[in-house]
Amino acid sequence: MSETTDLEGKSIALECRDLHKHLGEREMRVHVLRGVNLKLYQGEVSAIVGPSGCGKSTLLYLLGLLDRQDSGQILINGEEVPPDKDGAHTRTRGEHIGFVFQFHFLIPEFSAAENVMLPMRKLGRLADQEMEDRARSLLSDVGLGDKTHRLPSQLSGGEQQRVAIARSLANLPSVLLADEPTGNLDVKNSLMVFQSLTQLATEKGQAVLIVTHNPELAGRCDRILRMQDGQFID
Amino acid sequence: MLMSLAGIVFGVGFFISTQAQLTGYQELFIETILGTDGAIRIEDRIQDSYVFVAASTSKGDRTNFFITDEKNRRFVEGVEHPDKVIESIMQLQNVEAASPVIKGTIQLESPLRKDNGQVYGINLDDHIAVSALEDQIQHGSLVDFRTAPMGIIMGHKMAGRLDVTVGESVIIRAIDQQRRFTISAIFETGVSDLDKTRVFMHMSAARSLLKKPHGVSFIQVSIFDRDHAVVDAEVIERVANHFTTPWQEREKSWMQLFKTLKLSAAITVSTIIIVSGLGMFSTLFMIVMDKTREIAILRSMGYTRSDISNIFLWQGAIVLFWGAILGCFLGGLITYGISRLPMPLSGIFATEYFQVNSTVWHYIQAVVAAIVIVMVASLAPARRAGRLVPGDVIRGTVT
């Protein structure tokens, strides 16, 4: 168990300590993350910026428990997540972490509402009707209340990404991790998606971490973390 | 996936129909041999095989005893006291009826030709009770035979060879005897060897012709449960002390042949299911490779490895379910269709149509084969899907 508030009294949703990660094998092996420390606070939107290959996405996947660190600790709501237990990772992802990726990764055979209901179905805390109501509500929040029944192929790129945001919020996660969420959208849609993401997350008191190359969007976040050669430089 | 489904449907269907055909012919064969030679035959009497042994101890005491020498069993031809044997075996619960038979080699002579054959001296009612003789009559009638002391029943192939028919007479010679007999009826068993050699006559006539005033050559026994014949024969052999053969032993080579054919057909037809399983394996593998991003995103939402594996196992299960249902339906349909096809056949048995005999076991065997093959085919892709590391997949996509 660890402290879940810092000296300023802000609640820590996610923390990592001295994270190290290598990628590749033998002579191709690269030390991607070199002892990264980070705290994400509830209701705060943070952005990671840095050149390609500096380790931004790798850090995001480690924090999202999609990958395993070579060493270091990850704590979610003060609880350390054991690095070698796949079952614990999977359970924590389902309960505490939401993802938004550069590509929407919606299941093409399912409607927008069904896609949003997928995480809820796995968590199994709500009845069918409650899940459906919640999916409609989340889609309304991102401006798609009238398109809940549409298949992903019947939605524009911006709309697809907004469905992905609604899906990421389905289980009310403590932490929302977004990897280039607007990287595949035009300026107008980028702004709309960004606003949906940050507004909803901060309203619900979630910690948001966005990896982006877009300095304008990064500038709109509460905190900017600059990364270079596997370390934060500020 | 549709091709795999079709393969499983056809595989299951063909499996059922081929097994039904082979079982049909096997059943007809068994019915034929039971209808001609009965379920159990009691033949030669077993001589006592006790050996007298005299021995002495170191103290000089003497002792005598008997041991049995099973390997050197000897037989006395025929059944000397058939009535006693029949009386004792009729106590057995599974024994339905018994018929004493005198058998001998004869020569037959018609106005045109001569032929060799085997005469079976029978008591008509006893023999009807242990055979299908009544149903095998093609021409003439058993009523005529019953009322004619010098009447005979002749196989239809023999009648053809001698060029005689019902009402005509033939001369039968045996040892130094010669008598004229009238053909009361002509039978057809469908077994060529019997139809061209076998002649039935009354027991008294056969005794006189073959000069066998006492005893019989063998006793033909019918039983209620034919599958119990091996055990019953063993019991009868011990009780009656006569060499006894169940039909399974008598027709061992034929039964082995049917067994081999059924196994061979099952293996051959199973290859259709195996090929479908391979197709399914490859399709599922391609789906897994194609859906890695969706798998990764499901994993990121908290779906476990087994949740992911189960998706693909369920796909296999759905194909299996419909494949088994439709395959069983197709198998039943083919079996019915085949049973209506004319297929005149005689030699080891006689039939006009394709013989089928479908049992629930054929369906169970076909479905079990499909379950094993489909589950094996689904397991590897499902495990591969479950083992995908979501971080690797997403990293590979976004870079």
XYZ file of C-alpha atoms in Angstrom:
633
model
C 0.000 0.000 0.000
C 1.234 3.483 -0.748
C 0.067 7.069 -0.240
C -2.702 8.081 -2.671
C -2.280 11.819 -2.087
C 0.841 13.931 -2.512
C 2.111 16.818 -0.421
C -0.254 19.265 -2.112
C -3.207 17.039 -1.227
C -3.913 16.015 -4.848
C -5.193 12.457 -5.301
C -2.860 10.217 -7.251
C -4.654 7.908 -9.666
C -1.565 6.316 -11.178
C 2.081 6.358 -10.276
C 5.172 4.753 -11.733
C 8.584 4.509 -10.109
C 11.900 3.950 -11.838
C 10.432 2.198 -14.875
C 12.903 0.523 -17.214
C 12.086 -1.175 -20.471
C 14.184 -2.672 -23.266
C 12.884 -3.560 -26.711
C 14.437 -5.860 -29.339
C 16.815 -8.781 -29.048
C 20.616 -9.133 -28.809
C 22.451 -6.446 -30.763
C 19.128 -4.806 -31.716
C 18.206 -4.426 -28.037
C 17.455 -0.818 -27.130
C 17.022 0.694 -23.680
C 13.761 2.539 -24.378
C 12.747 3.704 -20.902
C 15.497 4.681 -18.493
C 14.063 4.977 -15.004
C 10.855 6.917 -15.582
C 8.956 8.348 -12.595
C 5.478 9.805 -13.006
C 2.338 10.654 -11.051
C -1.064 11.191 -12.647
C -3.657 13.082 -10.606
C -7.421 12.722 -10.628
C -9.192 15.325 -12.753
C -5.947 16.419 -14.420
C -5.089 16.148 -18.112
C -1.412 15.547 -18.843
C 0.290 15.400 -22.210
C 3.507 13.621 -23.110
C 5.379 15.153 -26.011
C 8.682 14.282 -27.574
C 10.358 13.115 -30.755
C 9.439 9.812 -32.382
C 11.105 6.819 -30.744
C 11.714 8.560 -27.413
C 9.552 5.995 -25.589
C 6.207 7.834 -25.232
C 3.976 5.037 -26.521
C 6.051 2.372 -24.762
C 5.512 4.206 -21.477
C 1.789 4.496 -22.201
C 1.457 0.751 -22.852
C 3.358 -0.045 -19.673
C 1.159 2.297 -17.646
C -1.887 0.722 -19.299
C -0.590 -2.762 -18.369
C -0.575 -3.826 -22.003
C 3.125 -4.627 -21.691
C 5.499 -5.590 -18.893
C 8.330 -3.455 -17.550
C 11.797 -4.911 -17.054
C 11.980 -3.226 -13.647
C 10.215 -0.564 -11.623
C 6.786 -0.274 -10.037
C 3.346 0.749 -11.239
C 0.694 1.707 -8.694
C -2.944 2.333 -9.454
C -4.969 4.078 -6.740
C -2.091 3.301 -4.410
C -2.044 -0.437 -5.095
C 1.024 -1.916 -6.746
C 0.235 -4.006 -9.781
C 2.459 -7.120 -9.771
C 4.420 -7.016 -13.046
C 4.336 -10.758 -13.743
C 0.678 -11.598 -13.169
C -1.320 -11.523 -16.368
C -4.617 -12.118 -14.575
C -4.080 -9.111 -12.291
C -3.139 -6.946 -15.299
C -6.263 -7.980 -17.170
C -8.537 -7.382 -14.203
C -6.990 -3.974 -13.454
C -7.280 -2.919 -17.105
C -10.970 -3.806 -17.094
C -11.742 -1.960 -13.874
C -9.394 1.034 -13.769
C -7.983 1.860 -17.188
C -9.533 3.221 -20.370
C -7.706 3.402 -23.689
C -8.043 5.569 -26.755
C -5.703 4.726 -29.616
C -4.722 6.552 -32.814
C -7.001 4.203 -34.691
C -10.448 3.622 -33.275
C -10.195 -0.202 -33.285
C -13.977 -0.569 -33.172
C -15.369 -4.040 -33.837
C -16.779 -3.627 -37.354
C -19.591 -6.155 -36.904
C -21.040 -4.334 -33.847
C -23.039 -1.088 -33.701
C -21.700 2.000 -31.913
C -23.740 1.163 -28.791
C -22.646 -2.485 -28.833
C -19.013 -1.407 -29.099
C -19.444 0.854 -26.072
C -21.113 -1.965 -24.151
C -18.208 -4.394 -24.694
C -16.148 -3.345 -21.625
C -19.296 -3.284 -19.488
C -20.214 -6.792 -20.585
C -16.833 -8.073 -19.470
C -16.953 -6.296 -16.108
C -20.469 -7.654 -15.575
C -21.588 -5.108 -13.000
C -24.638 -3.864 -14.882
C -27.774 -5.521 -16.190
C -28.378 -5.556 -19.955
C -30.779 -2.611 -19.899
C -28.462 -0.597 -17.653
C -25.573 -1.250 -20.013
C -27.635 -0.146 -22.961
C -28.773 3.036 -21.180
C -25.237 3.823 -20.153
C -23.923 3.271 -23.691
C -26.593 5.641 -25.090
C -25.766 8.229 -22.439
C -22.035 8.099 -23.178
C -22.651 8.337 -26.912
C -24.908 11.341 -26.303
C -22.120 12.925 -24.257
C -19.804 12.707 -27.286
C -22.518 14.038 -29.606
C -23.586 10.726 -31.161
C -26.910 10.195 -29.395
C -28.718 9.768 -32.695
C -26.194 7.296 -34.175
C -26.031 4.624 -31.493
C -27.306 1.898 -33.781
C -24.921 2.626 -36.652
C -22.074 0.341 -37.620
C -18.555 1.831 -37.527
C -18.467 1.781 -41.325
C -21.477 4.139 -41.333
C -19.657 6.753 -39.230
C -17.025 9.347 -40.173
C -13.444 9.134 -38.856
C -14.147 11.723 -36.141
C -17.343 9.977 -35.105
C -15.578 6.623 -34.935
C -12.957 8.121 -32.646
C -15.671 9.633 -30.450
C -17.291 6.192 -30.145
C -13.861 4.909 -29.060
C -13.768 7.652 -26.386
C -17.231 6.678 -25.156
C -16.069 3.059 -25.039
C -12.964 3.996 -23.034
C -15.163 5.654 -20.402
C -17.678 2.812 -20.211
C -16.460 1.339 -16.897
C -15.680 4.731 -15.300
C -11.919 4.047 -15.205
C -9.604 5.934 -12.838
C -7.123 6.552 -15.614
C -7.650 7.332 -19.288
C -4.678 6.745 -21.572
C -4.753 8.120 -25.104
C -2.102 7.431 -27.705
C -2.238 10.039 -30.484
C -6.044 10.119 -30.276
C -6.288 12.825 -32.935
C -3.359 11.684 -35.045
C -5.604 10.374 -37.761
C -8.086 13.287 -37.889
C -8.333 16.684 -39.529
C -8.031 19.893 -37.478
C -11.752 20.368 -36.909
C -12.341 16.771 -35.810
C -9.135 16.783 -33.758
C -10.382 19.657 -31.678
C -13.816 18.096 -31.240
C -12.357 14.740 -30.148
C -9.872 16.398 -27.819
C -12.593 18.454 -26.190
C -14.840 15.412 -25.741
C -12.014 13.470 -24.177
C -10.756 16.083 -21.746
C -14.146 17.499 -20.798
C -15.725 14.124 -19.986
C -12.681 12.850 -18.143
C -12.225 15.920 -15.969
C -15.955 16.066 -15.209
C -15.797 12.519 -13.927
C -12.554 13.074 -12.014
C -10.389 10.827 -14.101
C -6.665 11.178 -14.691
C -5.941 11.630 -18.382
C -2.610 11.029 -20.070
C -2.345 11.899 -23.752
C 0.609 11.110 -25.994
C 0.640 13.607 -28.853
C 2.807 15.210 -31.464
C 0.402 18.142 -31.742
C 1.849 21.086 -29.731
C -1.422 23.003 -29.904
C -3.388 20.196 -28.263
C -0.603 19.625 -25.739
C -0.809 23.291 -24.875
C -4.453 22.895 -23.892
C -3.597 20.248 -21.275
C -3.045 20.975 -17.562
C 0.482 19.633 -17.663
C 3.026 18.921 -20.401
C 5.659 16.247 -19.880
C 8.571 16.381 -22.318
C 10.355 13.169 -23.033
C 13.686 12.434 -24.657
C 15.769 9.251 -24.848
C 13.498 7.387 -22.486
C 13.403 9.990 -19.737
C 11.402 13.104 -18.821
C 13.557 16.154 -19.303
C 11.648 18.765 -17.299
C -15.831 -21.549 -42.852
C -18.803 -22.533 -44.989
C -16.601 -25.010 -46.863
C -15.522 -26.535 -43.556
C -19.157 -26.761 -42.495
C -20.039 -28.450 -45.787
C -17.150 -30.884 -45.345
C -18.284 -31.830 -41.857
C -21.891 -32.230 -43.020
C -20.835 -34.555 -45.864
C -18.278 -36.369 -43.708
C -20.803 -37.096 -40.952
C -23.484 -37.990 -43.517
C -21.283 -40.400 -45.478
C -19.942 -41.921 -42.275
C -23.469 -42.769 -41.141
C -24.618 -44.087 -44.525
C -21.546 -46.291 -45.168
C -21.746 -47.790 -41.696
C -25.487 -48.370 -42.190
C -24.837 -50.209 -45.465
C -22.101 -52.438 -44.083
C -24.136 -53.188 -40.980
C -27.128 -53.914 -43.215
C -25.221 -56.529 -45.206
C -23.666 -57.933 -42.034
C -27.108 -58.268 -40.449
C -28.476 -59.964 -43.566
C -25.550 -62.358 -43.533
C -26.102 -63.177 -39.859
C -29.846 -63.633 -40.406
C -29.092 -65.925 -43.333
C -26.628 -68.131 -41.483
C -28.851 -68.273 -38.404
C -31.758 -69.212 -40.657
C -29.829 -72.054 -42.249
C -27.323 -73.463 -39.771
C -28.711 -72.078 -36.513
C -27.047 -70.199 -33.678
C -25.290 -73.130 -32.046
C -24.319 -76.555 -33.315
C -23.668 -79.464 -30.965
C -21.533 -82.068 -32.699
C -19.137 -84.756 -31.595
C -19.021 -86.134 -28.081
C -15.911 -85.355 -26.106
C -14.154 -88.413 -24.702
C -13.117 -88.271 -21.087
C -9.596 -86.899 -20.943
C -8.799 -88.109 -17.439
C -5.379 -89.690 -17.048
C -4.763 -92.121 -14.239
C -1.664 -91.342 -12.208
C -0.143 -93.593 -9.591
C 2.376 -92.018 -7.195
C 4.148 -92.770 -3.934
C 5.633 -90.641 -1.144
C 9.152 -90.931 0.349
C 7.647 -92.824 3.277
C 6.401 -95.428 0.908
C 2.723 -94.420 1.030
C 0.952 -94.962 -2.268
C -1.691 -92.774 -3.782
C -3.672 -92.740 -7.029
C -5.388 -89.779 -8.745
C -6.696 -88.500 -12.074
C -5.643 -85.411 -14.024
C -7.320 -83.938 -17.099
C -5.344 -83.743 -20.302
C -7.182 -80.943 -22.108
C -4.704 -80.714 -24.989
C -5.296 -84.296 -26.018
C -9.076 -84.175 -26.147
C -10.590 -86.780 -28.426
C -14.007 -86.842 -29.988
C -16.508 -89.550 -30.797
C -18.323 -88.687 -34.001
C -21.922 -87.522 -33.635
C -24.378 -87.282 -30.772
C -25.178 -90.709 -29.396
C -28.119 -89.736 -27.180
C -29.684 -86.625 -28.733
C -32.812 -86.760 -26.560
C -30.808 -86.607 -23.344
C -28.654 -83.784 -24.667
C -31.704 -81.826 -25.846
C -33.440 -82.374 -22.531
C -30.459 -81.027 -20.628
C -29.840 -77.972 -22.833
C -33.494 -76.981 -22.892
C -33.059 -76.165 -19.201
C -30.926 -73.197 -20.244
C -32.836 -69.929 -20.228
C -31.583 -68.613 -23.575
C -32.192 -71.850 -25.525
C -35.292 -71.566 -27.695
C -35.392 -74.879 -29.598
C -33.190 -77.766 -30.745
C -33.314 -80.015 -33.793
C -31.404 -83.299 -34.179
C -29.993 -83.816 -37.669
C -28.489 -86.783 -39.464
C -26.060 -85.714 -42.148
C -24.509 -87.739 -44.951
C -23.050 -87.601 -48.420
C -25.310 -88.720 -51.266
C -25.475 -88.994 -55.018
C -28.630 -87.863 -56.811
C -29.740 -89.006 -60.199
C -32.483 -87.461 -62.302
C -33.579 -88.734 -65.731
C -31.078 -86.340 -67.310
C -28.207 -85.763 -64.888
C -26.320 -86.887 -61.771
C -25.068 -84.688 -58.964
C -23.504 -85.000 -55.504
C -25.032 -83.522 -52.423
C -25.509 -83.653 -48.685
C -28.600 -85.037 -47.092
C -30.001 -83.624 -43.838
C -32.363 -86.000 -42.080
C -34.672 -83.888 -39.917
C -37.837 -83.885 -37.837
C -39.702 -81.174 -39.736
C -41.303 -79.361 -36.802
C -38.087 -79.412 -34.809
C -36.149 -78.036 -37.726
C -38.660 -75.324 -38.533
C -38.208 -74.165 -34.946
C -34.427 -73.725 -35.361
C -34.251 -72.409 -38.930
C -35.987 -70.221 -41.494
C -36.789 -73.216 -43.696
C -40.458 -72.270 -43.805
C -39.634 -68.867 -45.293
C -37.071 -70.293 -47.692
C -39.520 -72.474 -49.618
C -39.685 -71.257 -53.222
C -41.798 -73.962 -54.854
C -44.011 -76.707 -53.444
C -44.996 -76.821 -49.779
C -43.938 -78.215 -46.441
C -47.417 -79.724 -46.044
C -46.689 -82.020 -48.985
C -43.334 -82.912 -47.473
C -44.893 -83.614 -44.083
C -47.335 -86.158 -45.593
C -44.825 -87.818 -47.918
C -42.480 -90.285 -46.121
C -40.280 -90.447 -49.239
C -40.451 -86.737 -49.929
C -37.446 -84.420 -50.055
C -36.805 -80.679 -50.027
C -34.093 -79.684 -52.464
C -32.013 -76.525 -52.947
C -33.069 -74.534 -56.017
C -29.622 -74.603 -57.615
C -29.439 -78.356 -57.309
C -32.939 -78.661 -58.795
C -31.772 -76.500 -61.681
C -28.657 -78.589 -62.240
C -30.629 -81.829 -62.173
C -33.354 -80.169 -64.239
C -36.144 -81.369 -61.937
C -39.043 -79.612 -60.260
C -41.668 -80.207 -57.571
C -43.576 -83.486 -58.028
C -40.798 -85.181 -59.983
C -38.640 -87.910 -58.509
C -34.917 -88.537 -58.208
C -32.872 -91.559 -57.207
C -30.654 -91.024 -54.199
C -27.697 -93.287 -53.498
C -25.721 -93.534 -50.293
C -23.210 -96.219 -49.310
C -24.864 -99.300 -50.812
C -28.428 -98.048 -50.592
C -30.515 -96.649 -53.410
C -34.014 -95.168 -53.076
C -36.409 -93.106 -55.131
C -37.620 -89.865 -53.564
C -40.203 -87.316 -54.696
C -39.434 -83.608 -54.610
C -42.006 -82.056 -52.249
C -40.517 -78.559 -52.191
C -37.618 -76.463 -53.431
C -35.888 -73.944 -51.146
C -33.599 -70.965 -51.628
C -31.392 -69.677 -48.801
C -29.391 -67.286 -50.963
C -26.189 -69.116 -49.973
C -24.994 -70.743 -53.191
C -23.076 -73.553 -51.499
C -26.197 -74.683 -49.637
C -28.635 -74.198 -52.486
C -26.629 -76.450 -54.786
C -25.774 -79.238 -52.333
C -28.346 -79.503 -49.528
C -31.288 -81.911 -49.509
C -33.690 -82.348 -46.569
C -35.527 -85.622 -45.935
C -37.394 -87.157 -43.009
C -35.245 -88.459 -40.189
C -36.516 -92.037 -40.590
C -35.751 -92.055 -44.307
C -32.265 -90.697 -43.672
C -31.589 -93.299 -40.970
C -32.523 -96.022 -43.387
C -30.603 -94.533 -46.322
C -27.445 -93.770 -44.353
C -27.716 -96.885 -42.191
C -27.645 -94.897 -38.947
C -30.196 -96.550 -36.669
C -29.008 -94.673 -33.544
C -27.825 -91.204 -32.685
C -27.533 -88.119 -34.893
C -24.729 -86.200 -36.621
C -25.397 -82.953 -34.795
C -28.016 -80.895 -32.975
C -28.913 -77.494 -34.344
C -29.911 -75.043 -31.605
C -31.714 -71.718 -31.806
C -31.499 -69.170 -28.992
C -33.406 -66.041 -27.977
C -30.397 -63.721 -27.694
C -28.021 -64.446 -30.529
C -25.277 -62.269 -29.022
C -25.148 -64.631 -26.049
C -24.293 -67.631 -28.222
C -20.608 -67.797 -27.268
C -21.350 -68.077 -23.557
C -24.261 -70.474 -24.146
C -22.099 -72.711 -26.337
C -19.473 -72.871 -23.630
C -22.075 -73.827 -21.037
C -23.635 -76.429 -23.356
C -20.222 -77.939 -24.077
C -19.632 -78.432 -20.352
C -23.170 -79.603 -19.576
C -23.620 -81.944 -22.555
C -19.940 -82.898 -22.914
C -20.156 -82.433 -26.679
C -18.102 -80.218 -28.952
C -20.251 -77.115 -29.424
C -19.775 -74.224 -31.859
C -21.511 -70.846 -31.668
C -22.267 -69.037 -34.933
C -19.651 -66.384 -34.180
C -16.954 -69.057 -34.090
C -18.342 -70.881 -37.125
C -18.442 -67.727 -39.248
C -15.368 -66.117 -37.701
C -13.662 -65.288 -40.973
C -16.768 -63.601 -42.395
C -17.333 -61.617 -39.229
C -13.688 -60.515 -39.286
C -14.148 -59.424 -42.879
C -17.199 -57.318 -42.022
C -15.399 -55.805 -39.051
C -12.415 -54.896 -41.215
C -14.634 -53.419 -43.923
C -16.506 -51.296 -41.389
C -13.274 -50.016 -39.877
C -11.812 -49.333 -43.302
C -14.941 -47.430 -44.398
C -14.945 -45.430 -41.157
C -11.306 -44.441 -41.667
C -11.840 -43.579 -45.330
C -14.909 -41.457 -44.700
C -13.324 -39.810 -41.664
C -10.704 -38.343 -43.993
C -13.445 -36.065 -45.340
C -13.983 -34.755 -41.815
C -10.216 -34.528 -41.290
C -9.779 -32.486 -44.490
C -12.623 -30.218 -43.334
C -10.904 -29.929 -39.967
C -7.690 -28.870 -41.723
C -9.653 -26.301 -43.718
C -11.202 -25.036 -40.521
C -7.807 -24.906 -38.829
C -6.402 -22.793 -41.633
C -9.485 -20.521 -41.787
C -9.488 -19.931 -38.044
C -5.762 -19.232 -38.122
C -6.279 -16.667 -40.872
C -9.103 -15.065 -38.881
C -6.826 -14.852 -35.845
C -4.109 -13.184 -37.945
C -6.671 -10.853 -39.487
C -8.302 -9.913 -36.192
C -5.203 -9.272 -34.088
C -6.172 -5.617 -33.577
C -9.661 -6.526 -32.412
C -8.170 -9.174 -30.121
C -5.740 -6.612 -28.703
C -8.493 -4.075 -28.075
C -10.628 -6.682 -26.332
C -7.639 -7.571 -24.163
C -7.142 -3.869 -23.371
C -10.762 -3.750 -22.123
C -10.148 -6.527 -19.625
C -11.020 -9.624 -21.652
C -8.849 -12.529 -20.465
C -6.798 -14.917 -22.571
C -9.432 -17.591 -22.104
C -12.191 -15.152 -23.131
C -10.357 -14.635 -26.413
C -9.659 -18.361 -26.895
C -13.302 -19.095 -26.201
C -14.418 -16.831 -29.052
C -12.607 -19.087 -31.517
C -13.568 -22.285 -29.761
C -17.177 -21.140 -29.976
C -16.794 -20.582 -33.697
C -15.580 -24.168 -33.961
C -18.418 -25.341 -31.720
C -21.041 -23.577 -33.844
C -19.661 -25.154 -37.022
C -19.549 -28.496 -35.218
C -23.119 -28.138 -33.965
C -24.608 -27.375 -37.354
C -22.260 -29.810 -39.095
C -23.375 -32.616 -36.781
C -27.091 -31.768 -37.023
C -27.121 -31.372 -40.796
C -24.719 -34.315 -41.228
C -26.979 -36.624 -39.216
C -29.951 -35.470 -41.259
C -28.034 -36.019 -44.504
C -26.832 -39.438 -43.287
C -30.418 -40.482 -42.549
C -31.555 -39.207 -45.920
C -28.787 -40.998 -47.862
C -29.400 -44.190 -45.901
C -33.103 -44.088 -46.710
C -32.410 -43.299 -50.379
C -29.931 -46.162 -50.687
C -32.352 -48.623 -49.104
C -34.752 -47.956 -52.002
C -32.157 -48.756 -54.669
C -32.581 -52.163 -56.366
C -29.485 -54.343 -55.962
C -30.197 -58.007 -56.752
C -27.540 -60.140 -55.119
C -27.056 -63.789 -54.212
C -24.122 -65.985 -53.291
C -23.517 -65.570 -49.609
C -27.011 -64.153 -49.130
C -29.938 -63.192 -51.314
C -31.413 -59.704 -51.566
C -33.256 -57.558 -54.061
C -32.404 -54.149 -52.605
C -29.450 -52.392 -50.981
C -29.301 -53.497 -47.381
C -29.047 -50.838 -44.691
C -29.274 -51.070 -40.959
C -28.868 -47.770 -39.194
C -28.304 -47.684 -35.450
C -27.930 -44.795 -33.049
C -24.301 -45.871 -32.587
C -23.489 -44.910 -36.183
C -24.726 -41.391 -35.461
C -22.839 -41.258 -32.165
C -19.615 -42.496 -33.772
C -19.891 -39.958 -36.613
C -20.573 -37.076 -34.224
C -17.754 -38.121 -31.879
C -15.334 -38.240 -34.841
C -16.476 -34.741 -35.861
C -16.168 -33.424 -32.280
C -12.611 -34.716 -31.917
C -11.467 -33.390 -35.280
C -13.154 -29.965 -35.022
C -11.992 -29.389 -31.459
C -8.407 -30.285 -32.371
C -8.657 -27.977 -35.401
C -10.022 -25.077 -33.306
C -7.758 -25.487 -30.319
C -4.455 -24.328 -31.849
C -5.839 -21.105 -33.434
C -7.801 -20.380 -30.241
C -4.703 -20.791 -28.089
C -2.705 -18.638 -30.477
C -5.372 -15.904 -30.246
C -5.312 -16.081 -26.456
C -1.524 -15.763 -26.361
C -1.347 -12.548 -28.390
C 0.267 -9.744 -26.373
C -1.914 -6.644 -26.839
C 0.986 -4.206 -26.462
C 2.956 -5.889 -29.256
C -0.060 -5.851 -31.564
C -0.960 -2.212 -30.984
C 2.661 -1.064 -31.117
C 3.102 -2.911 -34.395
C 0.017 -1.210 -35.821
C 0.712 2.334 -34.828
C 4.355 2.498 -35.835
